[in-house]
Structure formats: C-alpha cells, structure tokens
CSV table of C-alpha atoms and ligand atoms in Angstrom, one decimal:
chain,number,residue,atom,x,y,z
A,265,MET,CA,0.1,0.0,-0.1
A,266,ASN,CA,1.1,3.4,-0.8
A,267,LYS,CA,2.0,5.2,2.4
A,268,LYS,CA,1.1,8.9,3.0
A,269,VAL,CA,2.9,11.1,5.3
A,270,LEU,CA,2.1,14.5,6.6
A,271,THR,CA,5.0,16.8,7.7
A,272,VAL,CA,4.4,19.8,9.9
A,273,GLN,CA,7.1,22.2,9.8
A,274,ASP,CA,8.1,25.7,8.5
A,275,ILE,CA,9.1,26.7,5.1
A,276,SER,CA,12.4,28.5,5.2
A,277,CYS,CA,12.5,29.8,1.6
A,278,PHE,CA,16.3,29.8,1.5
A,279,GLY,CA,18.6,27.7,3.8
A,280,GLN,CA,18.0,23.9,3.1
A,281,CYS,CA,16.1,23.0,6.2
A,282,SER,CA,12.6,21.9,7.4
A,283,THR,CA,9.9,21.4,4.5
A,284,THR,CA,12.3,22.3,1.7
A,285,VAL,CA,14.5,19.3,2.6
A,286,ALA,CA,11.7,17.0,3.8
A,287,LEU,CA,9.9,17.0,0.5
A,288,PRO,CA,12.7,15.9,-1.7
A,289,ILE,CA,14.1,13.5,0.8
A,290,LEU,CA,10.6,11.7,1.4
A,291,CYS,CA,10.2,11.7,-2.4
A,292,ALA,CA,13.3,10.1,-2.9
A,293,CYS,CA,12.3,7.4,-0.4
A,294,GLY,CA,9.2,6.9,-2.8
A,295,VAL,CA,6.8,8.3,0.0
A,296,GLU,CA,3.7,10.4,-0.8
A,297,THR,CA,4.1,13.6,1.4
A,298,ALA,CA,1.7,16.4,2.3
A,299,ILE,CA,2.7,19.3,4.1
A,300,MET,CA,1.3,21.7,6.8
A,301,PRO,CA,3.6,24.8,6.9
A,302,SER,CA,3.9,26.1,10.4
A,303,ALA,CA,5.4,29.5,9.3
A,304,ILE,CA,7.0,31.0,6.3
A,305,LEU,CA,10.4,32.5,6.7
A,306,SER,CA,12.8,34.2,4.2
A,307,THR,CA,15.6,32.1,5.6
A,308,HIS,CA,16.0,29.9,8.7
A,309,THR,CA,17.1,31.7,12.0
A,310,GLY,CA,20.5,30.1,12.4
A,311,GLY,CA,22.9,32.7,11.2
A,312,PHE,CA,21.0,35.2,9.0
A,313,ASN,CA,20.0,38.6,10.2
A,314,GLY,CA,16.5,40.2,9.6
A,315,PHE,CA,14.7,37.2,8.3
A,316,THR,CA,10.9,37.5,7.7
A,317,PHE,CA,8.5,35.3,9.8
A,318,ARG,CA,4.8,34.7,8.8
A,319,ASP,CA,3.1,32.7,11.5
A,320,LEU,CA,0.6,30.4,10.0
A,321,THR,CA,-1.0,29.1,13.3
A,322,GLU,CA,-4.5,30.3,12.4
A,323,ASP,CA,-4.3,28.4,9.2
A,324,LEU,CA,-3.5,24.9,10.5
A,325,PRO,CA,-6.9,24.1,12.1
A,326,LYS,CA,-8.7,25.2,9.0
A,327,ILE,CA,-6.5,23.1,6.7
A,328,MET,CA,-7.2,20.2,9.2
A,329,GLU,CA,-11.0,20.8,9.0
A,330,HIS,CA,-11.0,20.6,5.3
A,331,TRP,CA,-9.0,17.4,5.2
A,332,VAL,CA,-11.4,15.9,7.9
A,333,LYS,CA,-14.4,16.9,5.4
A,334,GLU,CA,-12.5,15.4,2.5
A,335,GLY,CA,-11.7,12.0,4.4
A,336,ILE,CA,-8.0,12.7,4.0
A,337,SER,CA,-5.8,10.8,6.5
A,338,PHE,CA,-2.2,9.7,7.0
A,339,ASP,CA,0.1,6.8,7.8
A,340,ALA,CA,2.3,8.9,9.7
A,341,ILE,CA,2.5,12.7,11.0
A,342,TYR,CA,6.0,13.8,11.2
A,343,THR,CA,6.6,17.2,13.1
A,344,GLY,CA,9.6,19.4,13.0
A,345,TYR,CA,10.0,23.2,13.7
A,346,LEU,CA,6.7,24.6,14.9
A,347,GLY,CA,5.9,28.4,14.8
A,348,SER,CA,4.1,28.8,18.1
A,349,LYS,CA,3.1,27.2,21.4
A,350,ARG,CA,-0.4,27.0,20.3
A,351,GLN,CA,0.7,24.8,17.2
A,352,ILE,CA,1.8,22.0,19.6
A,353,GLU,CA,-2.0,21.8,20.8
A,354,ILE,CA,-2.9,21.7,17.2
A,355,VAL,CA,-0.5,18.9,16.3
A,356,ILE,CA,-2.2,16.9,19.1
A,357,ASP,CA,-5.5,17.5,17.3
A,358,LEU,CA,-3.9,16.4,14.1
A,359,PHE,CA,-2.9,13.2,15.8
A,360,LYS,CA,-6.3,12.5,16.9
A,361,ASN,CA,-8.3,13.6,13.7
A,362,ILE,CA,-6.2,12.8,10.6
A,363,LEU,CA,-4.0,10.1,11.5
A,364,LYS,CA,-5.1,6.6,10.6
A,365,SER,CA,-5.6,4.4,13.5
A,366,ASN,CA,-2.5,2.5,13.3
A,367,GLY,CA,-0.7,5.7,12.1
A,368,ILE,CA,2.8,6.7,13.5
A,369,ARG,CA,3.3,9.9,15.4
A,370,ILE,CA,7.0,11.2,14.9
A,371,VAL,CA,8.2,14.2,16.7
A,372,ASP,CA,11.4,15.9,16.2
A,373,PRO,CA,11.5,18.7,18.9
A,374,ALA,CA,13.4,21.1,16.5
A,375,MET,CA,14.0,23.8,18.9
A,376,ALA,CA,17.5,23.9,20.0
A,377,ASP,CA,21.1,22.8,19.2
A,378,ASN,CA,24.6,23.3,20.4
A,379,GLY,CA,23.6,24.0,24.0
A,380,LYS,CA,21.1,26.9,22.9
A,381,LEU,CA,17.4,27.4,22.0
A,382,TYR,CA,16.9,28.7,18.5
A,383,THR,CA,16.1,32.3,18.2
A,384,GLY,CA,12.5,33.0,19.0
A,385,PHE,CA,12.1,30.0,21.5
A,386,ASP,CA,11.8,30.2,25.3
A,387,THR,CA,11.3,28.0,28.3
A,388,SER,CA,7.4,28.1,27.9
A,389,PHE,CA,7.8,26.5,24.6
A,390,VAL,CA,10.1,23.8,26.0
A,391,ASN,CA,7.3,23.2,28.6
A,392,GLU,CA,4.7,22.8,26.0
A,393,MET,CA,7.0,20.5,23.8
A,394,ARG,CA,7.4,18.3,26.9
A,395,ASN,CA,3.7,17.7,26.7
A,396,LEU,CA,3.8,16.6,23.0
A,397,ILE,CA,6.2,13.7,24.0
A,398,GLY,CA,3.4,11.7,25.7
A,399,PHE,CA,1.4,11.9,22.6
A,400,SER,CA,4.2,10.6,20.3
A,401,ASP,CA,5.4,7.1,19.1
A,402,ILE,CA,8.9,8.2,18.2
A,403,ILE,CA,10.9,11.2,19.3
A,404,LEU,CA,14.1,12.4,17.7
A,405,PRO,CA,15.7,14.9,20.0
A,406,ASN,CA,19.5,16.0,19.7
A,407,MET,CA,21.5,16.2,23.0
A,408,THR,CA,20.5,20.0,23.6
A,409,GLU,CA,16.8,19.3,23.2
A,410,ALA,CA,17.1,16.2,25.3
A,411,GLY,CA,18.8,18.2,28.2
A,412,LEU,CA,16.1,21.0,28.1
A,413,LEU,CA,13.1,18.6,27.8
A,414,THR,CA,14.3,16.3,30.7
A,415,ASP,CA,15.4,19.2,32.8
A,416,SER,CA,19.0,17.7,32.8
A,417,GLU,CA,22.4,19.3,32.5
A,418,ILE,CA,23.3,19.6,28.7
A,419,ILE,CA,26.5,17.6,28.2
A,420,LEU,CA,27.5,17.8,24.5
A,421,GLU,CA,30.9,16.0,24.7
A,422,ASN,CA,32.2,12.9,26.6
A,423,GLN,CA,28.8,11.8,28.1
A,424,THR,CA,28.9,8.9,30.4
A,425,ASP,CA,26.7,5.8,29.9
A,426,GLU,CA,24.8,6.8,33.1
A,427,TYR,CA,24.0,10.2,31.5
A,428,ILE,CA,22.6,8.7,28.4
A,429,LYS,CA,20.5,6.1,30.4
A,430,ASP,CA,19.3,8.8,32.7
A,431,ILE,CA,18.1,11.1,29.8
A,432,ILE,CA,16.2,8.0,28.4
A,433,TYR,CA,14.6,7.1,31.5
A,434,LYS,CA,13.5,10.7,32.2
A,435,PHE,CA,12.0,10.8,28.7
A,436,LYS,CA,10.2,7.5,29.5
A,437,ALA,CA,8.8,9.3,32.7
A,438,LEU,CA,7.5,11.9,30.4
A,439,GLY,CA,5.6,9.3,28.5
A,440,ALA,CA,7.9,8.9,25.5
A,441,LYS,CA,7.7,5.5,23.7
A,442,ASN,CA,10.6,5.0,21.2
A,443,ILE,CA,13.5,7.3,21.4
A,444,VAL,CA,16.1,8.3,19.0
A,445,LEU,CA,18.7,10.3,20.8
A,446,LYS,CA,21.1,12.0,18.5
A,447,GLY,CA,24.5,13.5,19.2
A,448,VAL,CA,25.9,10.8,21.7
A,449,LYS,CA,29.7,11.4,22.0
A,450,ASN,CA,31.1,8.6,24.3
A,451,VAL,CA,33.5,7.1,21.9
A,452,GLU,CA,36.6,8.8,20.5
A,453,GLY,CA,36.1,9.8,16.9
A,454,LYS,CA,32.5,8.4,16.7
A,455,LEU,CA,29.0,10.1,16.7
A,456,GLY,CA,26.4,7.9,18.2
A,457,ILE,CA,22.7,7.7,18.1
A,458,ALA,CA,21.1,6.0,21.1
A,459,ILE,CA,17.9,3.9,20.3
A,460,TYR,CA,15.5,3.0,22.9
A,461,GLU,CA,12.8,0.7,21.7
A,462,ALA,CA,9.7,0.4,23.8
A,463,ASP,CA,8.9,-3.1,22.6
A,464,THR,CA,12.1,-4.7,23.8
A,465,ASP,CA,12.7,-2.2,26.6
A,466,SER,CA,16.3,-1.9,25.4
A,467,ILE,CA,18.9,0.6,24.6
A,468,ASP,CA,21.3,0.4,21.7
A,469,ILE,CA,23.8,2.9,20.4
A,470,PHE,CA,24.6,3.1,16.7
A,471,TYR,CA,28.0,4.9,15.8
A,472,THR,CA,29.1,6.6,12.5
A,473,ASP,CA,32.5,8.2,12.0
A,474,ARG,CA,32.4,11.7,13.4
A,475,ILE,CA,33.1,14.4,11.0
A,476,LYS,CA,34.3,17.7,12.7
A,477,LYS,CA,31.7,20.2,11.1
A,478,ASP,CA,28.8,21.8,12.7
A,479,ALA,CA,26.2,21.5,9.8
A,480,HIS,CA,22.9,23.3,9.9
A,481,GLY,CA,19.8,21.5,8.9
A,482,THR,CA,21.1,18.1,9.4
A,483,GLY,CA,18.5,17.2,12.1
A,484,ASP,CA,15.8,18.0,9.5
A,485,CYS,CA,17.5,15.8,6.8
A,486,TYR,CA,18.0,13.0,9.5
A,487,ALA,CA,14.3,13.1,10.5
A,488,ALA,CA,13.0,13.0,7.1
A,489,ALA,CA,15.2,10.2,5.9
A,490,PHE,CA,14.3,8.2,9.1
A,491,THR,CA,10.6,8.7,8.3
A,492,GLY,CA,10.9,7.7,4.7
A,493,CYS,CA,12.7,4.6,5.8
A,494,LEU,CA,10.2,3.6,8.4
A,495,MET,CA,7.4,4.0,5.9
A,496,GLN,CA,9.3,1.9,3.5
A,497,GLY,CA,9.1,-1.0,6.1
A,498,LYS,CA,12.6,-0.6,7.6
A,499,SER,CA,12.8,-1.3,11.4
A,500,LEU,CA,13.5,1.4,13.8
A,501,GLY,CA,17.2,0.3,14.0
A,502,GLU,CA,17.5,0.1,10.3
A,503,ALA,CA,15.9,3.5,9.7
A,504,VAL,CA,18.3,5.1,12.3
A,505,LYS,CA,21.3,3.6,10.5
A,506,VAL,CA,20.4,4.5,6.9
A,507,ALA,CA,19.4,8.0,7.9
A,508,ALA,CA,22.7,8.4,9.8
A,509,GLU,CA,24.6,7.2,6.6
A,510,PHE,CA,22.8,9.6,4.3
A,511,VAL,CA,23.4,12.7,6.5
A,512,SER,CA,27.2,11.7,7.1
A,513,GLU,CA,27.3,11.7,3.2
A,514,ALA,CA,25.5,15.0,2.9
A,515,ILE,CA,28.0,16.5,5.4
A,516,LEU,CA,31.0,15.1,3.6
A,517,LYS,CA,29.7,16.6,0.3
A,518,THR,CA,29.6,20.0,2.1
A,519,VAL,CA,32.6,20.0,4.3
A,520,ASP,CA,35.0,21.6,1.9
A,521,ASP,CA,32.9,24.4,0.8
A,522,GLU,CA,33.0,27.2,3.4
A,523,SER,CA,30.5,29.3,1.6
A,524,HIS,CA,27.9,26.7,2.2
A,525,TRP,CA,27.7,27.4,5.9
A,526,TYR,CA,23.9,27.5,6.0
A,527,GLY,CA,22.9,23.9,5.2
A,528,VAL,CA,24.1,20.6,3.8
A,529,LYS,CA,24.3,19.6,0.1
A,530,PHE,CA,21.9,16.8,0.9
A,531,GLU,CA,20.9,16.6,-2.8
A,532,LYS,CA,24.3,15.2,-3.6
A,533,ALA,CA,23.8,12.5,-1.1
A,534,LEU,CA,20.4,11.2,-2.3
A,535,PRO,CA,21.8,8.3,-4.4
A,536,VAL,CA,23.4,7.0,-1.0
A,537,LEU,CA,20.0,7.3,0.7
A,538,ILE,CA,18.3,5.4,-2.2
A,539,ARG,CA,20.9,2.8,-2.4
A,540,GLU,CA,20.8,2.2,1.4
A,541,LEU,CA,17.2,2.1,1.6
A,542,ASN,CA,16.9,-0.6,-1.2
A,543,LYS,CA,19.4,-2.9,0.2
B,849,PXL,O1,16.8,23.2,11.1
B,849,PXL,C1,16.0,23.5,12.1
B,849,PXL,C2,15.2,24.8,11.9
B,849,PXL,C3,14.0,24.8,11.2
B,849,PXL,N1,13.4,25.9,10.8
B,849,PXL,C4,13.9,27.0,11.0
B,849,PXL,C5,15.1,27.2,11.8
B,849,PXL,C6,15.8,26.1,12.2
B,849,PXL,C7,17.0,26.2,13.1
B,849,PXL,O2,17.6,27.1,13.2
B,849,PXL,O3,15.5,28.4,12.3
B,849,PXL,C8,13.0,28.3,10.7
C-alpha cells in the first residue's frame, strides 16, 4: 500500500532545512508527502539577520478541518520546527483527527542545538513541547533538546553511559515510547545515536565516524530520511542507520565548501539514501 505522510514544519524559503528538505528526501524514499507549513520565513534563523517570519498558526486548524471533510488521513505525521506554542496543541488535534488508527506519530522537537534554544523560543515553549512527548510514538531529539526537555544538565561531549541512560529514563517518565537520541559522543572519533525501543525495553547505540563540522539542517535531513525509511518498512534500528549514513554523506559533500555554511548539500547524498534504503 502506498504510504502517505504529513509533515508539519516551517518553510524557510532559503537555507536547506525543514519542509524544503523533507519533501525531496521523502520523495526520494518513494513516499507520498503532504505538508502543513507552520510558518514561512525568508531564511532559517540560524545565522541570517533580519529574516521575515509569517506565523501560520491560524491556518492549521482550517486546513485540518477541510481534510477531515475530504476524508484525508495519513500513515504517519511527522512534526519538526513549529511556529508557536499553540501549534503544539494543534499537532495533538492532528494526531487525533487525521492520523489513521495504526498511524505513527513522529516528533522532532526541533527547537535547540549546540547548547542553546533557537532564536524565538523560550522555556514556555520547551514546557509545551514536553507535553507533546507523551502523545508521540517516536521522538528524535538532539542532545541539547534532550537536556532541556528532561531538565538535565546539557552535556555535549564525553557523556557517560549513566548520563545517556538517565536522559532516556527521564524521557520515559515523560511518556515517551521510542526514543532516537542524536549526538551521543562517548567514543573517541565516533558520533552515536542511542535508540530506545519500547517493545524490547532496550537501549542500543549506533555509531558513525564523526566528521568535525557543525552543519545546519542536518537534524531535519535526518528526520525526513528516518521517516521515509520507516514508511518503506525498515525497522527502527535500520531507519536510524540508513538516515545516519545519508546525513554523514551529505556533510562530507559539504565540508570543503566554506561558502555553504547555512545547510548541507543533501541533494548530492540522495543516491546514497536510495541505495541504502533499497538494500
Ligand atoms: O533546522 C531547524 C530549523 C528549522 N526551521 C527554522 C530554523 C531552524 C534552525 O535554526 O531556524 C526556521
């Protein structure tokens, strides 16, 4: 059966993130994708000055109501950067109203990185996002988001195994089911992704080679590829791995070009994604 995904995140018109990367990546995975733009910005907020920001909060319930009338529903709803606290409540309504009964709720809390909240977010947004965790099937936080959401110290380098476990247990206490925790750095030269699977109640860490480059938009590329793989029938663990290989390749394709500071050349890595997905 043809799987249909809805992604709810902003359109940053320039800058290779959110909806503008999710669509081509899910398309490359062969997955039909509908969008709900949370906001429209001239660029993303990570390094540009004077960007425009049109909040689309008021439009989202109307789009949903129309879809309900049309009988439109989805196999997965995957959320990224949201434009207001109110949109978090709306996402919970989307989960209730337009997700198929066995549909998957994937939440990337896209609100912070490198120890800091993105421009425009505050602790009240974090508190609201904490509430969304209990309504989701899979969450995809980076280490900064994990620290903020679980009220833990944010440790970006050399985390101990206890620290990783503690974060995962705190997420479980918040109602999280499956957890994909990005940015684990507890092995020299490696970048890890910790996977907690609710079914088996187990934690596993998958590692790739660490590339010394802070790249913007990689979380969005990761979440889109992960969702695409899952929709194509890959297991959680396989989807984590294929998405990680894709993002590593995208960073490698970008690392030598200093003028490309605002995003990654994910287009050049799509062949790797398609190859790994079809293995
Ligand atoms: O990549 C996450 C992201 C998405 N959308 C907007 C952003 C950011 C990160 O800064 O600013 C608008």
